CSV table of C-alpha atoms in Angstrom, one decimal:
chain,number,residue,atom,x,y,z
A,25,MET,CA,-50.5,-87.0,242.8
A,26,PRO,CA,-49.4,-84.9,245.7
A,27,PRO,CA,-52.1,-83.0,247.6
A,28,LEU,CA,-51.6,-79.6,246.0
A,29,LEU,CA,-53.1,-76.7,247.9
A,30,ALA,CA,-55.0,-79.0,250.3
A,31,THR,CA,-52.1,-79.1,252.8
A,32,PRO,CA,-48.8,-77.3,253.3
A,33,PRO,CA,-46.2,-78.4,250.8
A,34,THR,CA,-44.3,-81.5,251.9
A,35,GLY,CA,-41.0,-80.9,253.6
A,36,ILE,CA,-41.5,-77.1,253.9
A,37,THR,CA,-40.9,-75.8,257.4
A,38,GLU,CA,-39.7,-72.5,258.9
A,39,ARG,CA,-36.1,-72.4,260.0
A,40,THR,CA,-34.5,-70.0,262.4
A,41,GLN,CA,-31.0,-70.6,261.2
A,42,PRO,CA,-29.9,-70.4,257.5
A,43,TYR,CA,-28.6,-73.4,255.7
A,44,PRO,CA,-24.8,-73.3,254.9
A,45,GLY,CA,-24.2,-71.1,251.9
A,46,THR,CA,-27.6,-69.4,251.9
A,47,ASP,CA,-26.6,-66.4,253.8
A,48,ARG,CA,-24.2,-65.3,251.0
A,49,LYS,CA,-24.3,-61.7,249.9
A,50,SER,CA,-23.3,-62.6,246.4
A,51,ASP,CA,-25.6,-61.8,243.5
A,52,ASP,CA,-24.2,-64.6,241.4
A,53,PRO,CA,-26.9,-67.0,240.0
A,54,VAL,CA,-27.9,-70.1,241.8
A,55,TYR,CA,-28.8,-73.2,239.9
A,56,VAL,CA,-31.3,-75.9,241.1
A,57,LEU,CA,-30.6,-79.0,238.9
A,58,VAL,CA,-33.5,-81.4,238.8
A,59,VAL,CA,-32.5,-84.8,237.4
A,60,ASP,CA,-34.1,-88.2,237.2
A,61,LEU,CA,-31.0,-90.2,238.2
A,62,GLY,CA,-30.8,-93.9,237.7
A,63,TRP,CA,-32.9,-94.1,234.6
A,64,ASN,CA,-31.6,-92.4,231.4
A,65,PRO,CA,-27.8,-92.0,231.8
A,66,ASP,CA,-28.0,-88.5,230.4
A,67,ALA,CA,-29.0,-87.3,233.9
A,68,ALA,CA,-25.6,-88.5,235.3
A,69,VAL,CA,-23.9,-86.7,232.3
A,70,THR,CA,-25.8,-83.5,233.2
A,71,LEU,CA,-24.7,-83.8,236.8
A,72,ALA,CA,-21.0,-84.1,235.7
A,73,LEU,CA,-21.4,-81.1,233.4
A,74,ALA,CA,-23.0,-79.0,236.2
A,75,THR,CA,-20.2,-79.7,238.6
A,76,ARG,CA,-17.6,-78.6,236.1
A,77,LEU,CA,-19.4,-75.5,234.9
A,78,ILE,CA,-21.0,-74.2,238.2
A,79,THR,CA,-18.0,-74.3,240.5
A,80,GLU,CA,-18.5,-71.7,243.2
A,81,PRO,CA,-19.6,-73.1,246.6
A,82,GLY,CA,-23.4,-72.5,247.2
A,83,GLN,CA,-24.2,-71.9,243.5
A,84,LEU,CA,-25.4,-75.5,242.7
A,85,LEU,CA,-28.0,-77.6,244.3
A,86,VAL,CA,-29.2,-81.1,243.1
A,87,LEU,CA,-32.7,-82.3,243.4
A,88,ALA,CA,-33.1,-86.0,242.9
A,89,ALA,CA,-36.6,-86.0,241.3
A,90,HIS,CA,-39.2,-88.6,242.3
A,91,ASP,CA,-37.2,-90.3,245.0
A,92,PRO,CA,-39.6,-92.4,247.1
A,93,ASP,CA,-36.9,-94.6,248.7
A,94,GLY,CA,-33.7,-92.4,248.6
A,95,ARG,CA,-32.0,-94.4,245.9
A,96,ARG,CA,-31.6,-91.4,243.5
A,97,THR,CA,-30.3,-89.3,246.4
A,98,GLN,CA,-27.7,-92.0,247.2
A,99,LEU,CA,-26.7,-92.2,243.5
A,100,ALA,CA,-26.3,-88.4,243.3
A,101,ARG,CA,-24.0,-88.4,246.4
A,102,LYS,CA,-21.9,-91.3,245.0
A,103,LEU,CA,-21.4,-89.4,241.7
A,104,LEU,CA,-20.7,-86.2,243.5
A,105,ARG,CA,-18.0,-87.9,245.5
A,106,ARG,CA,-16.4,-89.2,242.4
A,107,LEU,CA,-16.6,-85.7,240.9
A,108,GLY,CA,-14.9,-84.1,243.9
A,109,ARG,CA,-18.0,-82.1,244.7
A,110,GLU,CA,-19.2,-83.3,248.1
A,111,ASP,CA,-20.0,-79.6,248.9
A,112,VAL,CA,-23.1,-79.8,246.6
A,113,PRO,CA,-26.4,-80.2,248.6
A,114,VAL,CA,-28.6,-83.1,247.5
A,115,ILE,CA,-32.4,-82.8,248.0
A,116,ALA,CA,-34.7,-85.9,247.9
A,117,GLY,CA,-37.6,-85.2,245.5
A,118,ILE,CA,-41.2,-85.8,246.5
A,119,PRO,CA,-42.6,-89.1,245.3
A,120,THR,CA,-45.1,-88.6,242.5
A,121,ASN,CA,-47.4,-91.5,243.7
A,122,SER,CA,-47.5,-92.6,240.1
A,123,GLY,CA,-46.5,-96.2,240.7
A,124,ASN,CA,-43.5,-95.8,238.3
A,125,ASP,CA,-40.9,-96.7,240.9
A,126,HIS,CA,-39.4,-99.2,238.4
A,127,ARG,CA,-37.7,-96.3,236.7
A,128,PHE,CA,-34.4,-97.1,238.3
A,129,LEU,CA,-31.7,-99.3,236.8
A,130,MET,CA,-28.8,-98.8,239.2
A,131,ASP,CA,-29.6,-100.8,242.3
A,132,HIS,CA,-26.2,-102.5,242.1
A,133,TRP,CA,-24.5,-99.0,242.5
A,134,VAL,CA,-26.3,-97.9,245.6
A,135,ARG,CA,-26.9,-101.1,247.7
A,136,ALA,CA,-23.6,-100.5,249.7
A,137,GLU,CA,-23.9,-96.7,249.8
A,138,PRO,CA,-24.4,-95.2,253.3
A,139,GLN,CA,-27.8,-93.7,254.0
A,140,GLU,CA,-27.5,-90.0,254.8
A,141,ALA,CA,-30.0,-87.4,255.8
A,142,SER,CA,-31.1,-85.2,252.9
A,143,ALA,CA,-31.8,-81.5,252.7
A,144,ASP,CA,-35.5,-80.6,252.1
A,145,LEU,CA,-37.3,-78.2,249.9
A,146,ASP,CA,-36.9,-75.5,252.6
A,147,LEU,CA,-33.4,-75.1,251.4
A,148,ILE,CA,-34.6,-74.0,248.0
A,149,ILE,CA,-37.3,-71.7,249.5
A,150,GLN,CA,-34.7,-70.0,251.7
A,151,ILE,CA,-32.5,-69.4,248.8
A,152,CYS,CA,-35.3,-68.0,246.6
A,153,ALA,CA,-36.5,-65.7,249.4
A,154,THR,CA,-33.1,-64.3,250.5
A,155,HIS,CA,-30.6,-64.7,247.6
A,156,ALA,CA,-29.8,-61.4,245.9
A,157,GLY,CA,-29.1,-62.9,242.5
A,158,PRO,CA,-31.2,-64.9,240.0
A,159,VAL,CA,-32.3,-68.5,240.8
A,160,HIS,CA,-32.4,-70.9,237.8
A,161,TRP,CA,-34.5,-74.0,237.9
A,162,VAL,CA,-32.9,-76.5,235.5
A,163,GLY,CA,-35.7,-79.0,235.1
A,164,ALA,CA,-34.9,-82.5,233.6
A,165,GLY,CA,-37.2,-84.4,235.9
A,166,ALA,CA,-40.7,-84.3,237.4
A,167,MET,CA,-42.1,-80.9,238.3
A,168,THR,CA,-43.8,-82.1,241.5
A,169,ASP,CA,-41.3,-80.3,243.8
A,170,LEU,CA,-41.6,-77.0,241.9
A,171,ALA,CA,-45.4,-77.1,242.1
A,172,GLU,CA,-45.2,-77.8,245.9
A,173,ILE,CA,-42.9,-74.9,246.4
A,174,ILE,CA,-44.9,-72.3,244.5
A,175,CYS,CA,-48.2,-73.6,245.9
A,176,GLY,CA,-46.9,-72.9,249.4
A,177,ARG,CA,-45.3,-69.5,248.5
A,178,PRO,CA,-46.6,-68.3,245.1
A,179,PRO,CA,-44.4,-65.1,245.1
A,180,LEU,CA,-41.4,-67.3,244.8
A,181,ALA,CA,-42.5,-68.1,241.2
A,182,ASP,CA,-41.4,-64.6,240.4
A,183,ARG,CA,-37.9,-65.3,241.7
A,184,MET,CA,-37.2,-68.2,239.4
A,185,THR,CA,-36.2,-68.7,235.8
A,186,VAL,CA,-37.4,-72.2,234.8
A,187,THR,CA,-36.0,-74.1,231.9
A,188,GLN,CA,-37.7,-77.5,231.5
A,189,LEU,CA,-37.4,-80.6,229.4
A,190,SER,CA,-40.9,-81.2,228.1
A,191,GLY,CA,-42.9,-83.3,225.7
A,192,ARG,CA,-43.8,-82.8,222.0
A,193,ILE,CA,-46.2,-80.0,220.9
A,194,ASP,CA,-49.1,-81.0,218.6
A,195,ASP,CA,-48.1,-84.6,218.7
A,196,HIS,CA,-50.1,-86.9,216.4
A,197,SER,CA,-47.9,-90.0,216.6
A,198,GLY,CA,-50.2,-92.0,218.8
A,199,ASP,CA,-47.3,-92.6,221.2
A,200,GLU,CA,-48.7,-92.1,224.7
A,201,HIS,CA,-45.3,-91.1,226.0
A,202,ALA,CA,-44.3,-88.7,223.3
A,203,SER,CA,-46.7,-85.8,224.0
A,204,ALA,CA,-45.4,-85.5,227.5
A,205,ALA,CA,-41.8,-86.0,228.5
A,206,GLU,CA,-41.4,-89.3,230.4
A,207,ALA,CA,-40.7,-87.5,233.7
A,208,LEU,CA,-43.6,-85.1,233.4
A,209,ASP,CA,-46.3,-87.6,232.8
A,210,LEU,CA,-45.5,-89.1,236.3
A,211,ASP,CA,-47.4,-86.1,237.7
A,212,PRO,CA,-49.2,-84.2,235.0
A,213,VAL,CA,-51.3,-82.0,237.3
A,214,SER,CA,-48.1,-80.6,238.9
A,215,THR,CA,-46.6,-80.2,235.5
A,216,GLY,CA,-49.5,-78.0,234.2
A,217,LEU,CA,-49.6,-76.0,237.4
A,218,ALA,CA,-45.8,-75.3,237.4
A,219,ILE,CA,-45.6,-74.5,233.8
A,220,ARG,CA,-48.4,-72.0,234.0
A,221,LEU,CA,-47.3,-70.2,237.2
A,222,THR,CA,-43.6,-70.0,236.3
A,223,ARG,CA,-44.0,-69.4,232.5
A,224,ALA,CA,-41.3,-72.1,232.1
A,225,ARG,CA,-39.1,-72.2,228.9
A,226,LEU,CA,-39.7,-75.6,227.3
A,227,LEU,CA,-37.3,-77.8,225.4
A,228,LEU,CA,-39.7,-79.7,223.2
A,229,ARG,CA,-39.2,-83.3,222.3
A,230,ASN,CA,-39.9,-82.2,218.7
A,231,HIS,CA,-36.3,-81.1,218.9
A,232,THR,CA,-34.6,-83.3,221.5
A,233,ASP,CA,-35.8,-86.6,220.0
A,234,HIS,CA,-33.2,-86.4,217.2
A,235,PRO,CA,-30.7,-89.0,215.8
A,236,ALA,CA,-27.8,-86.6,216.4
A,237,LEU,CA,-28.5,-86.9,220.2
A,238,GLN,CA,-28.5,-90.7,220.3
A,239,VAL,CA,-25.9,-92.5,222.3
A,240,THR,CA,-24.8,-96.0,221.3
A,241,GLU,CA,-21.7,-98.2,222.1
A,242,ARG,CA,-20.0,-96.5,219.1
A,243,THR,CA,-20.8,-92.9,220.0
A,244,PRO,CA,-17.7,-90.9,220.9
A,245,LEU,CA,-19.2,-89.8,224.3
A,246,TYR,CA,-19.6,-93.5,225.3
A,247,THR,CA,-16.2,-94.7,224.0
A,248,GLY,CA,-14.5,-91.7,225.6
A,249,MET,CA,-16.1,-92.4,229.0
A,250,SER,CA,-15.4,-96.2,228.8
A,251,ALA,CA,-11.8,-95.9,227.8
A,252,PRO,CA,-9.2,-97.4,230.2
A,253,GLY,CA,-7.7,-94.0,231.0
A,254,ALA,CA,-10.9,-92.2,231.6
A,255,PRO,CA,-11.6,-90.6,235.0
A,256,SER,CA,-13.4,-92.8,237.5
A,257,TRP,CA,-16.6,-90.7,237.3
A,258,ALA,CA,-16.6,-91.1,233.5
A,259,GLN,CA,-16.2,-94.9,233.8
A,260,GLU,CA,-19.1,-95.1,236.3
A,261,ILE,CA,-21.3,-93.2,233.9
A,262,ALA,CA,-20.2,-95.5,231.1
A,263,GLU,CA,-21.3,-98.4,233.3
A,264,HIS,CA,-24.6,-96.7,233.6
A,265,TYR,CA,-24.8,-96.7,229.8
A,266,ASN,CA,-23.9,-100.4,229.8
A,267,THR,CA,-26.8,-101.1,232.1
A,268,CYS,CA,-29.1,-99.0,230.0
A,269,PHE,CA,-28.1,-100.8,226.8
A,270,ARG,CA,-28.6,-104.2,228.4
A,271,TYR,CA,-32.0,-103.1,229.7
A,272,LEU,CA,-33.1,-101.9,226.2
A,273,ASP,CA,-31.9,-105.2,224.7
A,274,ARG,CA,-33.9,-107.3,227.2
A,275,GLN,CA,-37.0,-105.2,226.4
A,276,GLU,CA,-36.4,-105.7,222.7
A,277,SER,CA,-37.0,-101.9,222.6
A,278,THR,CA,-36.5,-99.6,219.6
A,279,ALA,CA,-35.9,-96.8,222.1
A,280,CYS,CA,-32.4,-95.5,222.7
A,281,SER,CA,-30.6,-93.4,225.1
A,282,LEU,CA,-30.7,-89.7,224.1
A,283,ILE,CA,-28.7,-86.7,225.3
A,284,ARG,CA,-31.6,-84.5,226.3
A,285,ALA,CA,-31.0,-83.3,229.9
A,286,PRO,CA,-27.6,-81.7,229.1
A,287,LEU,CA,-29.3,-79.4,226.7
A,288,VAL,CA,-31.5,-78.1,229.4
A,289,LEU,CA,-28.5,-77.2,231.4
A,290,GLY,CA,-26.9,-75.5,228.4
A,291,ALA,CA,-30.0,-73.4,227.8
A,292,ALA,CA,-30.1,-72.4,231.4
A,293,LEU,CA,-26.5,-71.3,231.2
A,294,GLY,CA,-27.2,-69.2,228.2
A,295,GLU,CA,-25.5,-71.3,225.5
A,296,SER,CA,-26.4,-70.2,222.0
A,297,PHE,CA,-26.9,-73.7,220.5
A,298,VAL,CA,-30.6,-73.6,221.8
A,299,THR,CA,-32.9,-70.9,220.7
A,300,PHE,CA,-36.4,-70.2,221.8
A,301,ARG,CA,-39.5,-68.5,220.3
A,302,PRO,CA,-42.8,-67.5,221.8
A,303,GLU,CA,-45.8,-69.8,221.3
A,304,ARG,CA,-49.3,-69.9,222.7
A,305,VAL,CA,-49.6,-73.3,224.3
A,306,HIS,CA,-52.4,-75.2,225.9
A,307,VAL,CA,-51.2,-77.6,228.6
A,308,ALA,CA,-53.8,-80.4,228.8
A,309,GLN,CA,-54.8,-82.4,231.9
A,310,ASP,CA,-52.3,-85.2,230.9
A,311,ALA,CA,-49.5,-82.6,230.4
A,312,SER,CA,-49.6,-82.9,226.7
A,313,LEU,CA,-49.0,-79.7,224.7
A,314,ARG,CA,-50.8,-78.2,221.7
A,315,ARG,CA,-50.8,-74.8,220.1
A,316,SER,CA,-53.9,-72.8,220.9
A,317,PRO,CA,-54.9,-69.2,220.7
A,318,LEU,CA,-56.4,-69.6,224.1
A,319,GLY,CA,-53.2,-71.0,225.6
A,320,VAL,CA,-50.6,-69.3,227.7
A,321,THR,CA,-47.7,-67.6,226.0
A,322,LEU,CA,-44.5,-69.6,226.6
A,323,GLN,CA,-41.0,-69.7,225.2
A,324,VAL,CA,-40.4,-73.0,223.4
A,325,THR,CA,-37.5,-74.3,221.5
A,326,GLY,CA,-37.3,-73.0,217.9
A,327,HIS,CA,-34.0,-74.6,216.9
A,328,ILE,CA,-31.1,-76.7,218.3
A,329,ASP,CA,-27.7,-76.7,216.7
A,330,TYR,CA,-26.9,-80.3,217.4
A,331,GLY,CA,-23.3,-80.2,216.2
A,332,SER,CA,-22.5,-77.2,218.5
A,333,ALA,CA,-24.3,-78.9,221.4
A,334,ILE,CA,-22.3,-82.1,221.1
A,335,GLY,CA,-19.1,-80.1,220.7
A,336,TRP,CA,-19.9,-78.1,223.8
A,337,LEU,CA,-20.6,-81.4,225.7
A,338,HIS,CA,-17.2,-82.9,224.8
A,339,GLU,CA,-15.3,-79.8,225.5
A,340,CYS,CA,-16.8,-79.2,228.9
A,341,LEU,CA,-16.4,-82.9,230.0
A,342,GLY,CA,-12.9,-83.2,228.5
A,343,ILE,CA,-13.9,-86.5,226.9
């Protein structure tokens, strides 16, 4: 767990010169996409979607969540090159100190990739402090970085609209990973802090763990990306799915790859296939969620139109 409040946030320093693109006068929205690349392939799908939907220079930043050794950052840069978006800054996320560094399946993709210096969290801070328009935090990974930012500068919480993939609410399944989203239970203290301070909108696993969002070798998303004539970026994501399928087979797991993270992006962009409703929610010490009259009032998913969501995904990707 990072040392919240005890020390200044990691990677946050004062700069005398603005980062490229942060001195824009535009009031267009800026999107910070937080993805857990190298684990569930839907993170790579979300990155591809974001580059196609958020096209103006300076409007998109990518934060490679929980990146203790730079592999997720390397993977992000490789995909961005394939997607023709080398202009997009990539920020290496703060390690969560959870011991879960095994959550990376794509070593064979990044071994030969050049090591490059990453931007740090000060880039996000400068944008939040100076940008005239809204700042959207699109959270499909650990909330460690967000907690670090707002602990160092609490007023910045008021500048952000946070949409976050989360766990189940009122879960009684006994599954220790179901009540908190996989990425959030890496750092539950930061999760609870960030949710409370930003009043994050939550996409609940009650809605995102749905058969309509499963990806298999017969799913049109996978077959379209793996087709011989598919773009190189799509074929690379298909290879990520192949690696994921082999991993699940070796584990003899009943788990499957789900399209969760793209829905967070869609919600942040205002797509109507996700709707929210207010709920009073208690966020426990382990980041699990339950309804409580003493909880904080949050916007949580009320409904997802799965058919419309999948249609949107295919239309935007051209797959």
